[in-house]
Amino acid sequence: MGYIRTFGEIDGHPPGSKYRNRREIQHAGLHAHNQRGISGTAREGADAIVLNGGYPDDQDEGDIIIYTGEGGQSAEKKQIADQVIEGGNAALVKSHLEGLPVRVIRGHGEKSKYAPRQGYEYSGLYRIQRYWFKKREDGFQVLQFRLTFVGDADGISHLIQLDEGATPEFEFGHRPVERTSMLTERLKRRLSVVRNVKEWHDNRCQICGTTLMLPSGPASQVAHIQGLGIPHNGPDIEANALCLCPNDHVLFDNGAYYLTDDLKVVDAIKGSTLRPLRTHKRHLIGLNFVRQHRSYWTK
DNA sequence: TCCATGCGCGCTC
DNA sequence: GAGCGCGCACTGG
């Protein structure tokens, strides 16, 4: 009986469902494997993950999860090699690029307040916002993925109720606090930063110099150099932001480009240094942010 | 082919 | 009863 990979919710197995062991999870169609953390392939993407304390670099904040990729460990679970983008890791990268929802299953082996005390619990759908390489203290690189809770239509209406001061009813029975924290994190972004950066550069991409012309006018995107929020906690200020076209935004966020200390653009795939970053006298770039971004993508 | 964020038993405290 | 160490087990990729 083969596993049928399904993205999104599985009928009869809503968030909050509990399972005694991995076999039951596999049988439910929630996850392909009875031992691996990541369910998926590089071609299709990842449909589910299990958090069960297997990697110490994991961080579980409820609606925000920092999930460590697979591989590079010895049989004794010591990190003995760098992780690479293949297998399950490549599946998670694919899910990130395609915006696919990932089912998150928490196990008792994970020592966070969101983990069940016994067995496993299906927590719901998450999306992978970004990924990067983390340099560990021991010198090995591991992949990390930032997942945020997707929620659902009812969950959003609950949020609105909460804001309006109505009695919140969390009929899904889980995690009102984290859901609220996710909302506040979104609201915290300062529009003035976006406005200033776009205005200073006249919507021209700081990497390639093009401006997207739409019927409604010129368009550009403001990218953060050091990520906002958990775990990078970069500041929402102009010095940590770039004005980019959508293509170069994706390339920069995913490590195809990084910057040198003298603000030259490096093509990570070719290993060549391209043109200097376009700058503006009012737009000072924080080198500490440039260095942190570079550290995600260089050894 | 062989590995992987498993499982369960039996031991110790 | 919890926590561990060890041996055996599974199945998709």
CSV table of N, CA and C in Angstrom, one decimal, chain A residues 122-253:
chain,number,residue,atom,x,y,z
A,122,TYR,N,-1.1,16.2,15.5
A,122,TYR,CA,-1.1,17.0,14.2
A,122,TYR,C,-1.5,18.4,14.6
A,123,SER,N,-0.6,19.4,14.3
A,123,SER,CA,-0.8,20.8,14.7
A,123,SER,C,-1.5,21.7,13.7
A,124,GLY,N,-1.5,21.3,12.4
A,124,GLY,CA,-2.1,22.1,11.4
A,124,GLY,C,-1.1,22.5,10.3
A,125,LEU,N,-1.5,23.4,9.4
A,125,LEU,CA,-0.7,23.8,8.3
A,125,LEU,C,0.2,25.0,8.5
A,126,TYR,N,1.4,24.9,8.0
A,126,TYR,CA,2.4,26.0,8.1
A,126,TYR,C,2.9,26.3,6.7
A,127,ARG,N,3.5,27.5,6.6
A,127,ARG,CA,4.2,27.8,5.3
A,127,ARG,C,5.6,28.1,5.7
A,128,ILE,N,6.5,27.8,4.7
A,128,ILE,CA,7.9,28.1,4.9
A,128,ILE,C,8.2,29.5,4.4
A,129,GLN,N,8.5,30.4,5.3
A,129,GLN,CA,8.8,31.8,4.9
A,129,GLN,C,10.1,32.0,4.3
A,130,ARG,N,11.2,31.4,4.9
A,130,ARG,CA,12.5,31.5,4.4
A,130,ARG,C,13.4,30.4,4.9
A,131,TYR,N,14.5,30.3,4.4
A,131,TYR,CA,15.5,29.3,4.9
A,131,TYR,C,16.9,29.9,4.7
A,132,TRP,N,17.8,29.3,5.4
A,132,TRP,CA,19.2,29.8,5.4
A,132,TRP,C,20.1,28.7,6.0
A,133,PHE,N,21.4,28.9,5.9
A,133,PHE,CA,22.4,28.0,6.5
A,133,PHE,C,22.8,28.6,7.8
A,134,LYS,N,22.8,27.9,8.9
A,134,LYS,CA,23.2,28.3,10.2
A,134,LYS,C,24.6,27.7,10.5
A,135,LYS,N,25.5,28.6,10.9
A,135,LYS,CA,26.8,28.1,11.3
A,135,LYS,C,26.7,27.7,12.8
A,136,ARG,N,26.9,26.4,13.1
A,136,ARG,CA,26.9,26.0,14.5
A,136,ARG,C,28.2,26.3,15.2
A,137,GLU,N,28.1,26.2,16.5
A,137,GLU,CA,29.3,26.4,17.3
A,137,GLU,C,30.5,25.5,16.9
A,138,ASP,N,30.1,24.3,16.6
A,138,ASP,CA,31.1,23.3,16.3
A,138,ASP,C,31.6,23.4,14.8
A,139,GLY,N,31.1,24.5,14.1
A,139,GLY,CA,31.7,24.8,12.8
A,139,GLY,C,30.9,24.1,11.6
A,140,PHE,N,30.0,23.2,11.9
A,140,PHE,CA,29.2,22.6,10.9
A,140,PHE,C,28.0,23.5,10.5
A,141,GLN,N,27.6,23.4,9.2
A,141,GLN,CA,26.5,24.2,8.8
A,141,GLN,C,25.2,23.3,8.7
A,142,VAL,N,24.1,23.8,9.3
A,142,VAL,CA,22.9,23.1,9.1
A,142,VAL,C,21.9,24.1,8.4
A,143,LEU,N,20.9,23.5,7.7
A,143,LEU,CA,19.9,24.2,7.1
A,143,LEU,C,18.8,24.5,8.1
A,144,GLN,N,18.2,25.7,8.0
A,144,GLN,CA,17.1,26.0,8.9
A,144,GLN,C,16.0,26.6,8.1
A,145,PHE,N,14.8,26.3,8.5
A,145,PHE,CA,13.6,26.7,7.8
A,145,PHE,C,12.7,27.4,8.8
A,146,ARG,N,12.2,28.6,8.4
A,146,ARG,CA,11.2,29.3,9.3
A,146,ARG,C,9.8,29.1,8.8
A,147,LEU,N,9.0,28.4,9.7
A,147,LEU,CA,7.7,28.1,9.3
A,147,LEU,C,6.7,28.9,10.2
A,148,THR,N,5.6,29.4,9.5
A,148,THR,CA,4.6,30.1,10.3
A,148,THR,C,3.3,29.5,10.1
A,149,PHE,N,2.5,29.5,11.1
A,149,PHE,CA,1.1,28.9,11.1
A,149,PHE,C,0.3,29.6,10.0
A,150,VAL,N,-0.4,28.8,9.2
A,150,VAL,CA,-1.2,29.4,8.2
A,150,VAL,C,-2.6,29.8,8.7
A,151,GLY,N,-3.1,29.1,9.6
A,151,GLY,CA,-4.5,29.4,10.2
A,151,GLY,C,-5.5,29.0,9.2
A,152,ASP,N,-6.7,29.5,9.4
A,152,ASP,CA,-7.8,29.1,8.5
A,152,ASP,C,-8.9,30.2,8.7
A,153,ALA,N,-9.9,30.2,7.9
A,153,ALA,CA,-10.9,31.3,7.9
A,153,ALA,C,-11.5,31.5,9.3
A,154,ASP,N,-11.8,30.5,10.0
A,154,ASP,CA,-12.3,30.6,11.3
A,154,ASP,C,-11.3,31.3,12.2
A,155,GLY,N,-10.1,30.8,12.1
A,155,GLY,CA,-9.0,31.4,12.9
A,155,GLY,C,-8.9,32.9,12.7
A,156,ILE,N,-9.0,33.4,11.5
A,156,ILE,CA,-8.9,34.8,11.2
A,156,ILE,C,-10.1,35.5,11.9
A,157,SER,N,-11.3,35.0,11.8
A,157,SER,CA,-12.4,35.7,12.4
A,157,SER,C,-12.2,35.7,13.9
A,158,HIS,N,-11.6,34.7,14.5
A,158,HIS,CA,-11.3,34.8,15.9
A,158,HIS,C,-10.3,36.0,16.2
A,159,LEU,N,-9.4,36.2,15.3
A,159,LEU,CA,-8.4,37.2,15.5
A,159,LEU,C,-9.2,38.6,15.5
A,160,ILE,N,-10.1,38.7,14.6
A,160,ILE,CA,-10.8,40.0,14.5
A,160,ILE,C,-11.7,40.2,15.8
A,161,GLN,N,-12.3,39.1,16.3
A,161,GLN,CA,-13.0,39.2,17.5
A,161,GLN,C,-12.1,39.7,18.6
A,162,LEU,N,-11.0,39.1,18.7
A,162,LEU,CA,-10.0,39.5,19.7
A,162,LEU,C,-9.7,41.0,19.7
A,163,ASP,N,-9.5,41.5,18.5
A,163,ASP,CA,-9.1,42.9,18.4
A,163,ASP,C,-10.3,43.8,18.8
A,164,GLU,N,-11.5,43.4,18.5
A,164,GLU,CA,-12.6,44.2,18.8
A,164,GLU,C,-13.1,44.1,20.2
A,165,GLY,N,-12.4,43.3,21.0
A,165,GLY,CA,-12.7,43.2,22.4
A,165,GLY,C,-13.8,42.2,22.7
A,166,ALA,N,-14.3,41.5,21.7
A,166,ALA,CA,-15.3,40.5,21.9
A,166,ALA,C,-14.7,39.3,22.7
A,167,THR,N,-15.6,38.5,23.3
A,167,THR,CA,-15.1,37.3,24.0
A,167,THR,C,-14.5,36.4,23.0
A,168,PRO,N,-13.2,36.1,23.1
A,168,PRO,CA,-12.6,35.2,22.2
A,168,PRO,C,-13.0,33.8,22.4
A,169,GLU,N,-13.4,33.1,21.4
A,169,GLU,CA,-13.7,31.7,21.5
A,169,GLU,C,-12.8,30.9,20.6
A,170,PHE,N,-12.0,30.1,21.2
A,170,PHE,CA,-11.0,29.4,20.4
A,170,PHE,C,-11.5,27.9,20.3
A,171,GLU,N,-12.5,27.7,19.4
A,171,GLU,CA,-13.1,26.4,19.3
A,171,GLU,C,-12.1,25.4,18.8
A,172,PHE,N,-11.0,25.8,18.2
A,172,PHE,CA,-10.0,24.9,17.8
A,172,PHE,C,-9.2,24.4,18.9
A,173,GLY,N,-9.3,25.2,20.0
A,173,GLY,CA,-8.7,24.7,21.3
A,173,GLY,C,-7.3,24.8,21.4
A,174,HIS,N,-6.6,25.5,20.5
A,174,HIS,CA,-5.1,25.5,20.6
A,174,HIS,C,-4.5,26.8,20.3
A,175,ARG,N,-3.6,27.3,21.1
A,175,ARG,CA,-2.7,28.3,20.8
A,175,ARG,C,-3.2,29.7,20.4
A,176,PRO,N,-4.1,30.2,21.2
A,176,PRO,CA,-4.5,31.6,21.0
A,176,PRO,C,-3.4,32.6,21.1
A,177,VAL,N,-2.5,32.4,22.1
A,177,VAL,CA,-1.4,33.3,22.4
A,177,VAL,C,-0.5,33.5,21.2
A,178,GLU,N,-0.1,32.4,20.6
A,178,GLU,CA,0.9,32.4,19.5
A,178,GLU,C,0.2,33.1,18.3
A,179,ARG,N,-1.0,32.8,18.1
A,179,ARG,CA,-1.7,33.3,16.9
A,179,ARG,C,-1.7,34.8,17.0
A,180,THR,N,-2.0,35.3,18.2
A,180,THR,CA,-2.0,36.8,18.5
A,180,THR,C,-0.6,37.3,18.2
A,181,SER,N,0.5,36.6,18.6
A,181,SER,CA,1.8,37.1,18.5
A,181,SER,C,2.2,37.2,17.0
A,182,MET,N,1.6,36.3,16.2
A,182,MET,CA,1.9,36.3,14.8
A,182,MET,C,1.3,37.6,14.2
A,183,LEU,N,0.1,37.9,14.6
A,183,LEU,CA,-0.6,39.1,14.1
A,183,LEU,C,0.2,40.3,14.5
A,184,THR,N,0.6,40.4,15.7
A,184,THR,CA,1.3,41.7,16.1
A,184,THR,C,2.6,41.8,15.3
A,185,GLU,N,3.3,40.6,15.1
A,185,GLU,CA,4.5,40.7,14.3
A,185,GLU,C,4.3,41.2,12.9
A,186,ARG,N,3.2,40.9,12.3
A,186,ARG,CA,2.9,41.4,11.0
A,186,ARG,C,2.6,42.9,11.1
A,187,LEU,N,1.9,43.3,12.1
A,187,LEU,CA,1.5,44.7,12.2
A,187,LEU,C,2.7,45.6,12.5
A,188,LYS,N,3.7,45.0,13.1
A,188,LYS,CA,4.8,45.8,13.5
A,188,LYS,C,5.6,46.5,12.4
A,189,ARG,N,5.5,45.9,11.2
A,189,ARG,CA,6.3,46.5,10.1
A,189,ARG,C,6.0,47.9,9.8
A,190,ARG,N,7.0,48.7,9.7
A,190,ARG,CA,6.8,50.2,9.5
A,190,ARG,C,6.7,50.5,8.0
A,191,LEU,N,5.6,51.1,7.7
A,191,LEU,CA,5.4,51.5,6.3
A,191,LEU,C,6.3,52.7,5.9
A,192,SER,N,6.8,53.5,6.9
A,192,SER,CA,7.7,54.6,6.5
A,192,SER,C,9.0,54.1,6.0
A,193,VAL,N,9.4,52.9,6.5
A,193,VAL,CA,10.7,52.3,5.9
A,193,VAL,C,10.5,52.0,4.5
A,194,VAL,N,9.4,51.3,4.2
A,194,VAL,CA,9.1,50.9,2.8
A,194,VAL,C,9.0,52.2,1.9
A,195,ARG,N,8.3,53.2,2.4
A,195,ARG,CA,8.1,54.4,1.6
A,195,ARG,C,9.4,55.1,1.3
A,196,ASN,N,10.2,55.3,2.4
A,196,ASN,CA,11.5,56.0,2.2
A,196,ASN,C,12.4,55.3,1.2
A,197,VAL,N,12.6,54.0,1.4
A,197,VAL,CA,13.5,53.2,0.6
A,197,VAL,C,13.1,53.3,-0.9
A,198,LYS,N,11.8,53.1,-1.1
A,198,LYS,CA,11.3,53.1,-2.5
A,198,LYS,C,11.5,54.5,-3.1
A,199,GLU,N,11.2,55.5,-2.3
A,199,GLU,CA,11.3,56.9,-2.8
A,199,GLU,C,12.8,57.3,-3.1
A,200,TRP,N,13.7,56.9,-2.2
A,200,TRP,CA,15.1,57.3,-2.4
A,200,TRP,C,15.6,56.7,-3.7
A,201,HIS,N,15.2,55.4,-4.0
A,201,HIS,CA,15.7,54.8,-5.2
A,201,HIS,C,14.8,54.9,-6.4
A,202,ASP,N,13.7,55.6,-6.2
A,202,ASP,CA,12.8,55.9,-7.4
A,202,ASP,C,12.3,54.5,-7.9
A,203,ASN,N,12.1,53.5,-7.1
A,203,ASN,CA,11.6,52.2,-7.5
A,203,ASN,C,12.6,51.4,-8.4
A,204,ARG,N,13.9,51.9,-8.4
A,204,ARG,CA,14.9,51.2,-9.2
A,204,ARG,C,15.5,50.1,-8.4
A,205,CYS,N,15.7,48.9,-9.0
A,205,CYS,CA,16.3,47.8,-8.3
A,205,CYS,C,17.8,48.2,-8.0
A,206,GLN,N,18.2,48.0,-6.7
A,206,GLN,CA,19.6,48.4,-6.3
A,206,GLN,C,20.6,47.4,-6.9
A,207,ILE,N,20.1,46.2,-7.4
A,207,ILE,CA,21.0,45.3,-8.0
A,207,ILE,C,21.1,45.4,-9.5
A,208,CYS,N,20.0,45.4,-10.2
A,208,CYS,CA,20.0,45.4,-11.6
A,208,CYS,C,19.6,46.8,-12.3
A,209,GLY,N,19.0,47.7,-11.5
A,209,GLY,CA,18.7,49.0,-12.0
A,209,GLY,C,17.4,49.2,-12.7
A,210,THR,N,16.7,48.1,-12.8
A,210,THR,CA,15.4,48.2,-13.6
A,210,THR,C,14.3,48.6,-12.7
A,211,THR,N,13.3,49.2,-13.3
A,211,THR,CA,12.0,49.6,-12.6
A,211,THR,C,10.9,48.9,-13.3
A,212,LEU,N,10.1,48.2,-12.5
A,212,LEU,CA,8.9,47.5,-13.0
A,212,LEU,C,7.8,48.6,-13.3
A,213,MET,N,7.4,48.7,-14.6
A,213,MET,CA,6.4,49.7,-15.0
A,213,MET,C,5.1,48.9,-15.1
A,214,LEU,N,4.1,49.4,-14.3
A,214,LEU,CA,2.7,48.8,-14.3
A,214,LEU,C,1.8,49.9,-14.7
A,215,PRO,N,0.6,49.6,-15.2
A,215,PRO,CA,-0.4,50.6,-15.6
A,215,PRO,C,-0.6,51.6,-14.4
A,216,SER,N,-0.5,51.1,-13.2
A,216,SER,CA,-0.7,51.9,-12.0
A,216,SER,C,0.5,52.7,-11.6
A,217,GLY,N,1.6,52.5,-12.3
A,217,GLY,CA,2.8,53.2,-12.0
A,217,GLY,C,4.0,52.3,-11.7
A,218,PRO,N,5.1,52.9,-11.4
A,218,PRO,CA,6.3,52.1,-11.1
A,218,PRO,C,6.2,51.3,-9.8
A,219,ALA,N,6.8,50.1,-9.8
A,219,ALA,CA,6.7,49.2,-8.7
A,219,ALA,C,8.1,48.6,-8.3
A,220,SER,N,8.3,48.4,-7.0
A,220,SER,CA,9.5,47.7,-6.5
A,220,SER,C,9.1,47.1,-5.2
A,221,GLN,N,10.1,46.3,-4.7
A,221,GLN,CA,9.9,45.6,-3.4
A,221,GLN,C,11.0,46.0,-2.4
A,222,VAL,N,10.6,46.1,-1.2
A,222,VAL,CA,11.6,46.4,-0.1
A,222,VAL,C,11.9,45.1,0.6
A,223,ALA,N,13.2,44.7,0.4
A,223,ALA,CA,13.7,43.4,1.0
A,223,ALA,C,14.5,43.8,2.3
A,224,HIS,N,14.3,42.9,3.3
A,224,HIS,CA,15.2,43.1,4.5
A,224,HIS,C,16.5,42.3,4.3
A,225,ILE,N,17.6,42.9,4.7
A,225,ILE,CA,18.8,42.2,4.6
A,225,ILE,C,19.0,41.1,5.7
A,226,GLN,N,18.9,41.5,6.9
A,226,GLN,CA,18.8,40.6,8.0
A,226,GLN,C,17.3,40.4,8.3
A,227,GLY,N,16.9,39.1,8.3
A,227,GLY,CA,15.4,38.8,8.4
A,227,GLY,C,14.8,39.4,9.7
A,228,LEU,N,13.5,39.8,9.6
A,228,LEU,CA,12.8,40.3,10.7
A,228,LEU,C,12.3,39.1,11.5
A,229,GLY,N,12.0,39.3,12.8
A,229,GLY,CA,11.4,38.3,13.6
A,229,GLY,C,12.3,37.2,14.0
A,230,ILE,N,11.7,36.2,14.6
A,230,ILE,CA,12.5,35.0,15.1
A,230,ILE,C,13.0,34.2,13.9
A,231,PRO,N,14.3,33.8,13.9
A,231,PRO,CA,15.3,33.9,15.0
A,231,PRO,C,16.3,35.0,14.7
A,232,HIS,N,16.2,35.7,13.6
A,232,HIS,CA,17.3,36.7,13.2
A,232,HIS,C,17.1,38.0,13.9
A,233,ASN,N,15.8,38.4,14.1
A,233,ASN,CA,15.5,39.6,14.8
A,233,ASN,C,16.1,40.9,14.2
A,234,GLY,N,16.2,40.9,12.9
A,234,GLY,CA,16.8,42.1,12.3
A,234,GLY,C,15.8,43.3,12.5
A,235,PRO,N,16.3,44.5,12.6
A,235,PRO,CA,15.5,45.7,12.8
A,235,PRO,C,14.8,46.2,11.6
A,236,ASP,N,13.6,46.7,11.8
A,236,ASP,CA,12.8,47.3,10.6
A,236,ASP,C,13.2,48.7,10.4
A,237,ILE,N,14.4,48.9,9.9
A,237,ILE,CA,14.9,50.2,9.6
A,237,ILE,C,15.5,50.3,8.2
A,238,GLU,N,15.7,51.5,7.7
A,238,GLU,CA,16.1,51.7,6.3
A,238,GLU,C,17.5,51.0,6.1
A,239,ALA,N,18.4,51.1,7.1
A,239,ALA,CA,19.7,50.5,7.0
A,239,ALA,C,19.8,49.0,6.8
A,240,ASN,N,18.6,48.4,7.1
A,240,ASN,CA,18.5,46.9,7.0
A,240,ASN,C,17.6,46.6,5.8
A,241,ALA,N,17.4,47.5,4.9
A,241,ALA,CA,16.5,47.3,3.8
A,241,ALA,C,17.1,47.6,2.4
A,242,LEU,N,16.6,46.9,1.4
A,242,LEU,CA,17.1,47.2,0.0
A,242,LEU,C,15.8,47.4,-0.9
A,243,CYS,N,16.0,48.2,-1.9
A,243,CYS,CA,14.9,48.4,-2.9
A,243,CYS,C,15.3,47.4,-4.0
A,244,LEU,N,14.4,46.4,-4.3
A,244,LEU,CA,14.8,45.4,-5.3
A,244,LEU,C,13.6,45.1,-6.2
A,245,CYS,N,13.9,44.6,-7.4
A,245,CYS,CA,12.9,44.1,-8.3
A,245,CYS,C,12.5,42.7,-7.8
A,246,PRO,N,11.3,42.2,-8.1
A,246,PRO,CA,10.9,40.9,-7.6
A,246,PRO,C,11.9,39.8,-7.8
A,247,ASN,N,12.5,39.7,-9.0
A,247,ASN,CA,13.4,38.7,-9.4
A,247,ASN,C,14.6,38.7,-8.4
A,248,ASP,N,15.2,39.9,-8.3
A,248,ASP,CA,16.4,40.0,-7.5
A,248,ASP,C,16.1,39.9,-6.0
A,249,HIS,N,14.9,40.2,-5.6
A,249,HIS,CA,14.4,39.9,-4.2
A,249,HIS,C,14.5,38.4,-3.9
A,250,VAL,N,13.9,37.6,-4.8
A,250,VAL,CA,14.0,36.2,-4.6
A,250,VAL,C,15.4,35.7,-4.6
A,251,LEU,N,16.2,36.2,-5.6
A,251,LEU,CA,17.6,35.7,-5.6
A,251,LEU,C,18.4,36.1,-4.4
A,252,PHE,N,18.1,37.3,-3.9
A,252,PHE,CA,18.8,37.8,-2.7
A,252,PHE,C,18.4,37.0,-1.4
A,253,ASP,N,17.1,36.8,-1.3
A,253,ASP,CA,16.6,36.1,-0.1
A,253,ASP,C,17.0,34.6,-0.1
